[in-house]
Amino acid sequence: MHEKNNLLQAFCKFLLGQFVCKLLILCIIILAPSLYAEAQETDTTTIIRNDTTIQFLNPKAIEKTLEGRKLEEILEEYSDRNIFSKKLHEWLVKSSFEKSAEINENSGLPKELIGKKIRSIDIRHIQPFGGSVYDTTATNNSWLTRVGNKFRFETASSVILKTITIQEGSTINRADINDSERLLRSLSFINEARIVVWPHPTIEDEVNISLYVQDRYPHAISFGFTNEKPSISLMNKNLLGRGISLAHTLVAPSFRIGEWGFRETLGAENFLGEFINFEIDYSQIDNLKLISGKVQREFVLPETKYAGGMTINRSFENPTLRDYPSIEWAPPLDFSRQNFWAGRSFLLNEDKTPVRSNFYITARLLDLRLFNQTEQTHFLPDGRFYYGGIALSKRGYYQNNLIYSFGRTEDVPFGYLSYLAYGYHSSQKLKRHFISYHHSWGRALIPSKGYLYLSGDIGSFFNSGKPEQSFMKLSGEYISPLIELRNSKLRNFFELEYVKGFNRLPDEYLYIDEDVNGLHRFDYKSKIRGSEKIVLKTEQVFFTPHEPLGFKFTFFTFFDTALLRENPRHSIFEQTPYFSFGGGLRIRNDNLVFNTLQIRLAIMPRVPSGELPLSLRTTGESIKDFRDFVPSQPGNPVFY
């Protein structure tokens, strides 16, 4: 009991001594929007696909009266008084009513069909090439299209039926329609999904469902880099139409066959229809020798009660350790890593509603063992880590496109997540406690003003009551609405991140390299490092209308700047900033499982002596995903 009191006192002193000012800012910026989100729990969200206009309606606000008059009448009366009242009327009333009829027509499920019994579900497969779930009459009869569509297995109907949340004999509702489409689109081998509900021609209380599903072409060959070595990969993302993936990678750093390596990966998504994903990885490369297995089940739906995962990794040689990427290691890294976690979710409101709230309880065990490691630091982060956490989440989704993808429907999450975690680290050398807190919030701005995401993290280990490896991270992201530019469309992206480390270990640093949320094409980890950083990244993406053979082209420009506190005796604002700016081209075909081909030129005016300030590189990039408001395993987050 005395130890726990000392721990609590130490944590309070730590917060008051180091974080109090910035924590107040965090509360104002992040917690206040959560209260605003609570007041809008009846918002309905939709998307007009042609111009991706986001529109919200708040029935409570629309129906609210004041002294016998409706709110919109009062706002209209005062709309010509000044510019503020005019804009308030446009944002809260005018835009909503102008689009209300269009919203009802595009809601996906007419009100008169809600609650009726599902008589039959008809699955209609759309071929990857030449077809569309939104226009089933669209065809392409070229010989290349016919050959491509034949040399594959279409996704089995049983796999699709095990993914969706609707079934024959149940009643229909809008939440099940939206959830089913979202779950299908989340599968890497599915390009697009659409559900259409038809009234039964003779039975008034029943409906029929047509489920249109378009596969991605499962076969792929790609050239790139595996662990910084040139490689070629052959893969199939949907083996025999069962959602099983198989990939073979050949790594060839030189023309000497003796130096070649390989990597084999086997995995599956939604295994046995339980939303379980697994992956087995075996690598035999010059600087990477490992075998690992992973089984994972996330809280894919608010109604999902149980989630968890297991990862077992034996690395005989590895350049990195994922739990401590900020520590410098002398290769080779020889370690075993066993990670287990489980969680229980409790739904706080009625199910089958568009926006749902949950309370979560999670637990985790991480067993990390290092072998043949030289004493390069005063502390080796091995041993057993026990974590537990509680979380409160509220989430919903709306549909949009031309954000991170090139035209397919994207399910954008909105809501908030609060996550409090406690941990205990036990090893031969020390025993210490851990406390952390995370809060994130995001939603589309009303009406059609873009998307805003904010998050904050704070936490620390405590060794004999003294804080160590402490951190604070604040981040924000804004995505603008689409801007029409003749036949093309423009979208702007802005990211701002602040990270600071307190009482870090001697060999732990922050970097501004690209692979750790830093500047584009910055790769000077061994020469530029510090203990505090601010990174601002902007990107402008131009979506072109040209689609030869289904390949879509986007041009982009970017400008990044960062402040890194390299000298601990000076404030971060006294440091000379680093820059990276340039542009490039991205090419993608959503019908294929290939990564996005990216050609990018970056100019970096300030680089270490002897380094080139230019970088021209062609890479394969995976599509960025949205940060959802769902807790995963508790524990010490990755320190960047």
XYZ file of C-alpha atoms in Angstrom:
640
model
C 0.000 0.000 0.000
C 2.899 2.347 0.868
C 4.465 1.671 -2.553
C 1.200 2.494 -4.338
C 0.872 5.768 -2.388
C 4.416 6.717 -3.343
C 3.631 5.867 -6.967
C 0.509 8.052 -6.947
C 2.375 10.940 -5.343
C 5.215 10.625 -7.823
C 2.811 10.616 -10.757
C 1.023 13.727 -9.436
C 4.307 15.561 -8.904
C 5.396 14.503 -12.358
C 2.261 15.931 -13.939
C 2.393 19.145 -11.937
C 6.106 19.658 -12.455
C 6.392 18.830 -16.146
C 3.047 18.737 -17.913
C 0.538 20.961 -16.184
C 0.521 23.857 -18.667
C 0.498 21.680 -21.766
C -2.032 19.356 -20.183
C -4.446 22.256 -19.768
C -4.036 23.043 -23.455
C -4.652 19.384 -24.250
C -7.869 19.395 -22.234
C -9.145 22.560 -23.892
C -8.309 21.462 -27.428
C -9.326 17.829 -27.185
C -11.846 17.310 -24.412
C -14.038 20.255 -25.369
C -14.873 18.833 -28.825
C -15.932 15.590 -27.128
C -18.614 17.454 -25.212
C -19.713 18.988 -28.491
C -19.876 15.527 -30.036
C -22.111 14.377 -27.203
C -24.578 17.135 -28.033
C -24.808 15.890 -31.615
C -25.537 12.239 -31.070
C -28.619 12.445 -33.295
C -26.725 13.771 -36.291
C -27.340 11.837 -39.476
C -24.594 11.636 -42.039
C -24.650 11.032 -45.758
C -22.564 11.563 -48.843
C -23.508 12.790 -52.295
C -21.220 10.630 -54.396
C -20.976 12.879 -57.457
C -19.178 15.727 -55.684
C -18.433 14.062 -52.312
C -20.346 16.730 -50.413
C -20.692 15.864 -46.725
C -23.983 16.928 -45.212
C -25.330 16.772 -41.666
C -28.790 17.229 -40.280
C -29.495 17.701 -36.607
C -33.165 16.926 -36.018
C -33.100 18.295 -32.452
C -31.684 21.620 -33.588
C -34.087 21.901 -36.520
C -37.138 21.206 -34.420
C -36.078 23.401 -31.520
C -38.418 26.349 -30.921
C -37.927 29.599 -29.107
C -40.891 31.663 -28.006
C -43.193 29.835 -30.376
C -40.891 30.156 -33.393
C -38.501 27.657 -34.909
C -34.765 28.238 -34.653
C -34.279 28.447 -38.430
C -36.904 31.194 -38.617
C -35.027 33.290 -36.048
C -31.694 32.773 -37.807
C -33.216 33.701 -41.168
C -34.683 36.884 -39.691
C -31.275 38.013 -38.399
C -29.216 36.680 -41.350
C -28.908 40.101 -43.028
C -27.787 41.964 -39.882
C -24.042 41.282 -40.266
C -21.547 38.892 -41.851
C -21.482 36.655 -38.748
C -25.243 36.065 -38.667
C -25.269 35.545 -42.436
C -22.602 32.827 -42.244
C -24.312 31.255 -39.229
C -27.549 31.007 -41.206
C -25.737 29.503 -44.211
C -23.861 26.917 -42.136
C -26.616 25.803 -39.771
C -29.816 26.199 -41.773
C -29.618 27.087 -45.432
C -27.263 24.334 -46.586
C -29.109 21.703 -44.594
C -32.506 22.430 -46.120
C -31.189 22.870 -49.656
C -29.821 19.312 -49.549
C -32.449 17.638 -47.357
C -34.429 16.128 -50.236
C -31.258 14.870 -51.881
C -30.074 13.344 -48.608
C -33.271 11.365 -48.130
C -32.980 10.013 -51.654
C -29.384 8.900 -51.073
C -29.726 7.496 -47.566
C -29.476 3.924 -48.914
C -32.605 2.557 -47.204
C -36.077 4.131 -47.493
C -37.819 4.605 -44.159
C -40.819 2.538 -45.200
C -38.592 -0.569 -45.541
C -36.976 -0.352 -42.095
C -38.052 -3.164 -39.771
C -39.310 -5.480 -42.497
C -38.260 -9.116 -42.665
C -35.505 -10.208 -45.086
C -36.840 -12.949 -47.312
C -33.779 -13.562 -49.517
C -30.210 -12.341 -50.108
C -28.990 -12.445 -53.685
C -25.198 -12.092 -54.127
C -24.186 -10.630 -57.471
C -20.488 -10.763 -58.343
C -19.069 -7.863 -60.345
C -15.913 -8.654 -62.302
C -12.759 -6.666 -61.386
C -12.291 -5.254 -64.873
C -14.981 -3.403 -66.772
C -17.704 -3.514 -64.091
C -19.116 -1.327 -61.328
C -21.408 -1.934 -58.364
C -23.040 1.444 -59.076
C -23.660 0.722 -62.755
C -24.190 -2.975 -63.362
C -24.721 -2.358 -67.086
C -21.146 -1.094 -67.499
C -19.022 -3.566 -69.478
C -15.698 -3.726 -71.264
C -15.391 -6.443 -73.890
C -11.724 -5.991 -74.792
C -9.714 -9.193 -75.016
C -7.420 -8.043 -72.186
C -10.402 -7.532 -69.880
C -11.918 -10.920 -70.738
C -8.633 -12.755 -70.153
C -7.986 -10.953 -66.854
C -11.448 -11.686 -65.486
C -11.188 -15.404 -66.326
C -7.840 -16.171 -64.694
C -9.003 -15.911 -61.096
C -11.364 -17.354 -58.491
C -14.182 -15.024 -57.476
C -14.801 -14.648 -53.748
C -16.964 -17.516 -52.510
C -20.507 -16.578 -51.528
C -19.991 -18.306 -48.172
C -17.118 -15.905 -47.368
C -19.326 -12.911 -48.183
C -22.277 -14.189 -46.143
C -20.004 -14.760 -43.121
C -18.753 -11.175 -43.331
C -22.035 -9.272 -43.460
C -24.249 -8.655 -40.412
C -27.560 -9.321 -42.157
C -29.130 -12.714 -42.767
C -32.324 -14.180 -44.131
C -35.169 -14.087 -41.626
C -33.885 -11.056 -39.682
C -35.334 -7.566 -39.876
C -33.715 -4.854 -41.952
C -32.224 -1.631 -40.538
C -29.873 1.083 -41.769
C -27.020 0.248 -39.363
C -26.760 -3.335 -40.647
C -26.627 -2.112 -44.239
C -23.847 0.373 -43.487
C -21.889 -2.077 -41.311
C -22.072 -4.859 -43.894
C -20.813 -2.636 -46.705
C -18.009 -1.296 -44.506
C -16.876 -4.768 -43.407
C -16.748 -6.002 -46.989
C -14.738 -2.990 -48.141
C -12.284 -3.514 -45.265
C -11.166 -6.827 -46.816
C -8.026 -6.367 -48.912
C -9.369 -8.547 -51.735
C -12.681 -6.640 -52.079
C -12.709 -3.415 -54.084
C -16.292 -2.245 -53.628
C -19.604 -3.366 -52.116
C -23.155 -2.092 -52.377
C -26.422 -3.357 -50.867
C -29.774 -2.646 -52.501
C -33.062 -3.404 -50.705
C -36.128 -4.208 -52.813
C -39.735 -4.431 -51.584
C -41.136 -7.911 -52.052
C -43.546 -7.850 -55.016
C -46.348 -9.767 -53.260
C -45.609 -9.837 -49.500
C -45.920 -6.388 -47.936
C -43.892 -7.031 -44.744
C -40.881 -8.621 -46.466
C -37.961 -7.405 -48.581
C -35.345 -8.919 -50.867
C -31.697 -7.880 -50.829
C -29.269 -7.671 -53.734
C -25.644 -7.607 -52.627
C -23.230 -6.357 -55.300
C -19.589 -7.241 -54.607
C -16.612 -6.389 -56.817
C -13.387 -8.306 -56.196
C -9.899 -7.001 -56.691
C -7.768 -8.928 -59.126
C -5.897 -11.230 -56.696
C -2.647 -11.902 -58.583
C 0.200 -9.400 -58.374
C 3.897 -9.010 -59.024
C 5.782 -6.092 -57.507
C 9.289 -4.695 -57.362
C 10.538 -2.788 -54.362
C 12.653 -3.006 -51.226
C 12.476 -5.544 -48.392
C 14.417 -4.428 -45.345
C 16.250 -1.890 -47.536
C 17.239 -4.605 -50.041
C 16.003 -4.772 -53.694
C 13.290 -7.420 -54.003
C 10.628 -8.921 -56.265
C 7.370 -10.367 -54.911
C 4.708 -12.700 -56.285
C 1.420 -12.758 -54.399
C -2.177 -13.930 -54.413
C -4.527 -12.078 -52.064
C -7.563 -14.337 -52.518
C -6.409 -17.903 -52.999
C -9.232 -20.104 -54.359
C -11.651 -17.280 -53.524
C -11.389 -18.011 -49.782
C -9.668 -14.854 -48.550
C -6.318 -16.615 -48.073
C -3.183 -14.701 -49.069
C 0.158 -16.160 -50.104
C 3.280 -14.158 -50.977
C 6.778 -15.148 -52.117
C 9.512 -12.524 -51.990
C 12.995 -12.884 -53.472
C 15.587 -10.442 -52.138
C 18.579 -9.879 -54.412
C 21.026 -7.251 -53.054
C 23.648 -8.196 -55.668
C 24.277 -10.524 -58.612
C 25.892 -13.095 -56.322
C 23.320 -15.839 -55.743
C 24.869 -16.696 -52.399
C 23.768 -13.324 -51.030
C 20.131 -13.711 -52.072
C 17.394 -14.155 -49.508
C 13.682 -14.920 -49.421
C 10.522 -14.280 -47.445
C 7.356 -16.418 -47.293
C 4.060 -15.091 -45.932
C 0.753 -16.920 -45.455
C -2.351 -15.215 -44.076
C -6.139 -15.027 -44.051
C -8.811 -12.414 -43.314
C -12.109 -13.062 -41.519
C -11.074 -16.664 -40.938
C -14.049 -18.963 -40.312
C -16.354 -15.925 -40.448
C -15.321 -14.795 -36.948
C -13.407 -11.671 -38.086
C -10.168 -13.418 -37.121
C -7.056 -12.529 -39.121
C -3.850 -14.528 -39.014
C -0.424 -14.312 -40.638
C 2.665 -16.532 -40.646
C 5.980 -15.017 -41.715
C 9.299 -16.750 -42.390
C 12.264 -14.633 -43.506
C 15.801 -15.629 -44.418
C 17.571 -12.477 -45.557
C 21.053 -11.115 -44.985
C 20.043 -8.866 -42.056
C 16.639 -10.385 -41.219
C 16.203 -13.959 -40.009
C 12.949 -14.669 -38.224
C 9.822 -16.771 -37.925
C 6.619 -15.293 -36.525
C 2.914 -15.955 -36.242
C 0.043 -13.585 -35.494
C -3.654 -14.134 -34.752
C -5.859 -11.075 -34.217
C -9.513 -10.228 -33.682
C -10.395 -6.544 -33.366
C -13.556 -4.803 -32.165
C -14.753 -4.544 -35.779
C -18.318 -3.697 -34.699
C -19.699 -1.914 -31.641
C -21.670 -5.126 -30.985
C -18.454 -7.202 -30.887
C -18.137 -8.370 -27.280
C -14.732 -10.058 -27.284
C -11.468 -9.233 -29.049
C -7.859 -10.191 -28.601
C -4.689 -11.347 -30.233
C -1.535 -13.402 -29.973
C 1.856 -12.742 -31.585
C 4.867 -15.036 -31.268
C 8.133 -13.889 -32.828
C 11.581 -15.451 -32.807
C 14.114 -13.146 -34.438
C 17.627 -14.521 -34.783
C 18.761 -11.364 -36.556
C 16.770 -8.145 -36.885
C 17.748 -4.481 -37.362
C 14.860 -3.158 -35.231
C 12.775 -3.895 -32.160
C 9.246 -2.575 -32.647
C 8.595 -1.887 -28.959
C 11.600 0.453 -28.720
C 12.274 2.015 -32.137
C 13.835 5.097 -30.519
C 16.738 3.137 -28.954
C 19.920 2.672 -30.970
C 20.906 -0.959 -31.302
C 24.136 -2.611 -32.389
C 23.129 -5.426 -34.785
C 22.408 -8.225 -34.737
C 19.313 -8.191 -32.534
C 18.563 -11.695 -31.270
C 15.307 -11.867 -29.332
C 12.023 -13.661 -28.701
C 8.774 -11.753 -28.338
C 5.463 -13.177 -27.118
C 2.478 -10.878 -26.905
C -1.042 -11.747 -25.725
C -4.011 -9.429 -25.204
C -7.770 -9.694 -24.695
C -10.655 -7.277 -24.344
C -14.324 -7.135 -23.414
C -16.751 -4.552 -24.813
C -20.032 -3.359 -23.309
C -22.517 -1.574 -25.570
C -23.916 1.477 -23.755
C -26.813 2.343 -26.059
C -29.177 0.440 -28.300
C -27.574 -1.611 -31.029
C -28.303 -1.111 -34.725
C -28.059 2.670 -34.430
C -25.746 4.752 -36.659
C -23.676 6.108 -33.729
C -22.896 3.738 -30.859
C -21.023 4.052 -27.561
C -18.980 1.371 -25.801
C -17.111 0.782 -22.570
C -14.041 -1.485 -22.861
C -11.856 -3.461 -20.470
C -8.531 -4.728 -21.859
C -5.532 -6.695 -20.576
C -2.167 -7.607 -22.050
C 0.964 -9.665 -21.361
C 4.218 -8.961 -23.237
C 7.178 -11.288 -22.689
C 10.361 -9.925 -24.272
C 13.694 -11.788 -24.079
C 16.994 -10.520 -25.527
C 19.877 -12.903 -26.273
C 23.592 -12.332 -26.907
C 23.135 -8.597 -26.373
C 26.143 -6.438 -25.567
C 25.879 -3.926 -22.725
C 25.447 -0.895 -24.955
C 23.006 0.841 -22.621
C 22.560 0.908 -18.854
C 19.175 -0.734 -19.308
C 17.915 -3.542 -21.513
C 14.116 -3.320 -22.011
C 13.360 -7.008 -21.617
C 11.299 -8.972 -19.114
C 7.557 -9.183 -18.655
C 5.125 -6.316 -19.085
C 1.628 -6.564 -17.592
C -0.926 -4.014 -18.791
C -4.584 -3.288 -18.145
C -6.840 -0.561 -19.468
C -10.327 0.912 -19.558
C -11.725 2.902 -22.464
C -14.823 4.832 -23.484
C -15.608 5.166 -27.169
C -18.259 6.665 -29.373
C -18.074 6.045 -33.121
C -19.902 6.176 -36.380
C -18.983 6.195 -40.073
C -19.918 8.150 -43.150
C -19.050 7.464 -46.778
C -16.811 9.617 -48.921
C -14.215 9.179 -51.663
C -11.108 10.744 -53.176
C -9.387 11.083 -49.805
C -6.747 8.384 -49.447
C -8.067 6.152 -52.238
C -8.489 7.104 -55.872
C -12.254 6.810 -56.219
C -13.550 3.789 -54.316
C -15.902 4.366 -51.396
C -14.104 5.203 -48.147
C -15.656 4.727 -44.712
C -14.611 7.718 -42.620
C -14.865 7.288 -38.820
C -16.075 10.031 -36.516
C -16.465 10.142 -32.728
C -14.001 9.996 -29.829
C -11.911 7.583 -27.755
C -10.631 7.956 -24.163
C -8.191 5.291 -22.970
C -6.560 4.986 -19.516
C -3.901 2.285 -19.023
C -1.805 0.962 -16.137
C 1.162 -1.386 -16.374
C 3.833 -3.204 -14.407
C 7.265 -4.130 -15.780
C 9.226 -6.910 -14.133
C 12.745 -8.030 -15.085
C 15.907 -9.247 -13.370
C 17.280 -5.719 -13.062
C 14.272 -3.640 -12.092
C 10.586 -3.433 -11.339
C 8.571 -0.398 -12.326
C 5.041 0.862 -12.925
C 3.484 2.541 -15.941
C 0.548 4.954 -16.386
C -0.754 6.507 -19.623
C -3.784 8.307 -21.024
C -4.976 8.743 -24.613
C -7.783 10.850 -26.014
C -8.738 11.351 -29.654
C -11.613 13.073 -31.409
C -12.594 13.490 -35.028
C -15.489 14.392 -37.263
C -16.516 16.189 -40.443
C -17.070 19.913 -40.040
C -20.589 21.200 -40.698
C -21.457 21.538 -43.485
C -18.967 20.286 -46.074
C -16.023 22.079 -44.487
C -13.644 19.139 -44.334
C -12.565 16.625 -41.683
C -10.707 17.358 -38.422
C -8.884 14.867 -36.184
C -7.190 15.669 -32.838
C -5.402 13.363 -30.415
C -3.221 13.500 -27.320
C -1.094 10.983 -25.410
C 0.702 11.299 -22.087
C 2.397 8.668 -19.960
C 5.429 7.478 -18.043
C 7.165 4.565 -16.374
C 7.985 4.967 -12.668
C 11.111 3.391 -11.186
C 11.196 3.610 -7.367
C 8.754 6.486 -7.590
C 10.840 8.428 -10.124
C 9.476 8.955 -13.657
C 11.457 7.637 -16.613
C 10.820 7.137 -20.324
C 8.022 9.713 -20.052
C 6.361 11.143 -23.128
C 3.749 13.571 -24.370
C 2.367 13.662 -27.906
C -0.198 16.045 -29.412
C -1.313 15.734 -33.022
C -3.898 17.170 -35.358
C -4.980 16.522 -38.920
C -7.242 18.471 -41.238
C -8.552 17.245 -44.615
C -10.169 19.863 -46.804
C -13.285 19.321 -48.943
C -12.817 18.720 -52.663
C -12.185 21.760 -54.801
C -13.296 21.676 -58.435
C -10.563 22.624 -60.943
C -12.096 22.223 -64.400
C -12.081 18.454 -65.001
C -9.818 17.722 -62.041
C -10.329 17.859 -58.274
C -8.052 19.140 -55.533
C -7.873 18.140 -51.876
C -5.522 19.587 -49.246
C -4.044 17.732 -46.273
C -2.498 19.293 -43.150
C -0.790 17.468 -40.268
C 0.717 19.003 -37.129
C 2.496 16.954 -34.465
C 4.294 17.797 -31.250
C 6.289 15.154 -29.357
C 8.442 15.529 -26.261
C 10.332 12.991 -24.201
C 11.103 13.415 -20.498
C 13.640 11.451 -18.487
C 14.485 9.307 -21.484
C 17.246 6.719 -21.538
C 20.719 7.839 -22.702
C 20.396 6.159 -26.112
C 16.752 7.105 -26.799
C 16.149 9.876 -29.320
C 13.486 11.498 -31.453
C 13.999 11.705 -35.207
C 12.458 13.610 -38.113
C 12.994 10.813 -40.648
C 10.152 9.901 -42.978
C 9.607 6.459 -41.440
C 8.956 7.959 -37.971
C 6.341 10.589 -38.863
C 8.969 13.045 -40.044
C 9.783 14.943 -43.232
C 9.285 13.437 -46.687
C 12.417 11.625 -47.866
C 14.411 12.636 -44.790
C 16.754 9.788 -43.850
C 19.528 10.996 -41.559
C 18.740 9.066 -38.409
C 22.372 8.570 -37.420
C 23.222 12.290 -37.627
C 20.103 14.290 -36.675
C 18.340 13.486 -33.412
C 16.905 15.175 -30.344
C 14.461 15.017 -27.422
C 11.574 17.233 -28.638
C 10.084 17.941 -32.052
C 7.368 19.805 -33.932
C 6.483 18.632 -37.441
C 4.139 20.379 -39.875
C 3.271 18.555 -43.100
C 1.090 19.798 -45.947
C 0.109 18.081 -49.162
C -1.992 19.099 -52.154
C -3.395 16.235 -54.238
C -4.811 16.735 -57.744
C -7.145 13.931 -58.887
C -7.226 13.748 -62.691
C -10.189 12.384 -64.710
C -8.023 10.162 -66.916
C -8.327 6.391 -66.334
C -6.529 4.419 -69.091
C -7.179 0.687 -68.536
C -8.525 1.519 -65.076
C -5.293 3.176 -63.888
C -5.900 6.475 -62.132
C -3.382 9.291 -61.908
C -2.921 11.914 -59.213
C -0.323 14.657 -59.030
C 0.769 15.986 -55.666
C 2.930 18.671 -54.120
C 4.100 18.858 -50.529
C 5.826 21.173 -48.082
C 7.126 19.950 -44.708
C 8.952 21.731 -41.940
C 10.224 20.518 -38.575
C 11.844 21.854 -35.425
C 14.019 19.387 -33.520
C 15.522 20.131 -30.133
C 19.021 18.830 -30.737
C 20.673 20.990 -28.076
C 19.049 20.391 -24.649
C 20.330 23.760 -23.380
C 18.157 25.688 -25.841
C 14.411 25.901 -26.394
C 12.933 24.084 -29.358
C 11.913 27.446 -30.841
C 15.569 28.510 -30.864
C 16.482 25.641 -33.206
C 17.014 26.137 -36.938
C 14.143 24.463 -38.846
C 14.498 21.674 -41.384
C 12.514 21.650 -44.645
C 11.426 19.225 -47.333
C 9.324 20.173 -50.340
C 8.607 18.861 -53.815
C 6.025 16.858 -55.723
C 5.342 13.798 -57.784
C 2.932 11.393 -59.407
C 0.869 8.496 -58.006
C -0.614 5.750 -60.175
C -3.132 3.256 -58.852
C -5.720 0.775 -60.046
C -8.194 -0.030 -57.258
C -9.156 -3.222 -59.095
C -5.677 -4.633 -58.429
C -3.976 -5.622 -55.165
C -0.817 -3.731 -56.149
C 0.445 -0.942 -53.952
C 0.255 2.591 -55.307
C 3.172 3.402 -57.622
C 4.715 6.686 -56.515
C 7.358 8.832 -58.218
C 8.509 11.642 -55.932
C 11.091 14.416 -56.092
C 12.050 15.972 -52.759
C 14.236 19.005 -52.144
C 15.829 19.358 -48.689
C 17.681 22.677 -48.325
C 19.287 21.723 -45.003
C 21.002 18.325 -44.773
C 24.137 17.039 -43.023
C 27.455 17.941 -44.620
C 28.303 15.764 -47.593
C 24.697 14.652 -48.248
C 22.691 15.429 -51.391
C 19.825 17.925 -50.949
C 17.766 16.186 -53.668
C 15.979 12.834 -53.725
C 14.206 11.238 -56.689
C 12.675 7.871 -55.880
C 10.089 5.445 -57.218
C 8.353 3.326 -54.570
C 5.291 1.190 -53.937
C 3.115 2.786 -51.263
C 0.211 1.267 -49.344
C -2.949 3.348 -48.924
C -3.087 5.315 -45.694
C -5.912 4.339 -43.373
C -8.087 6.429 -41.081
C -7.459 6.333 -37.342
C -10.539 4.709 -35.871
C -11.953 5.306 -32.396
C -11.553 1.734 -31.198
C -9.125 0.601 -28.461
C -6.517 -2.028 -29.224
C -4.047 -3.613 -26.835
C -3.050 -1.453 -23.847
C 0.539 -0.547 -23.117
C 3.377 1.819 -23.832
C 2.730 3.393 -27.264
C 5.533 3.601 -29.791
C 7.687 6.628 -28.976
C 8.476 8.688 -32.096
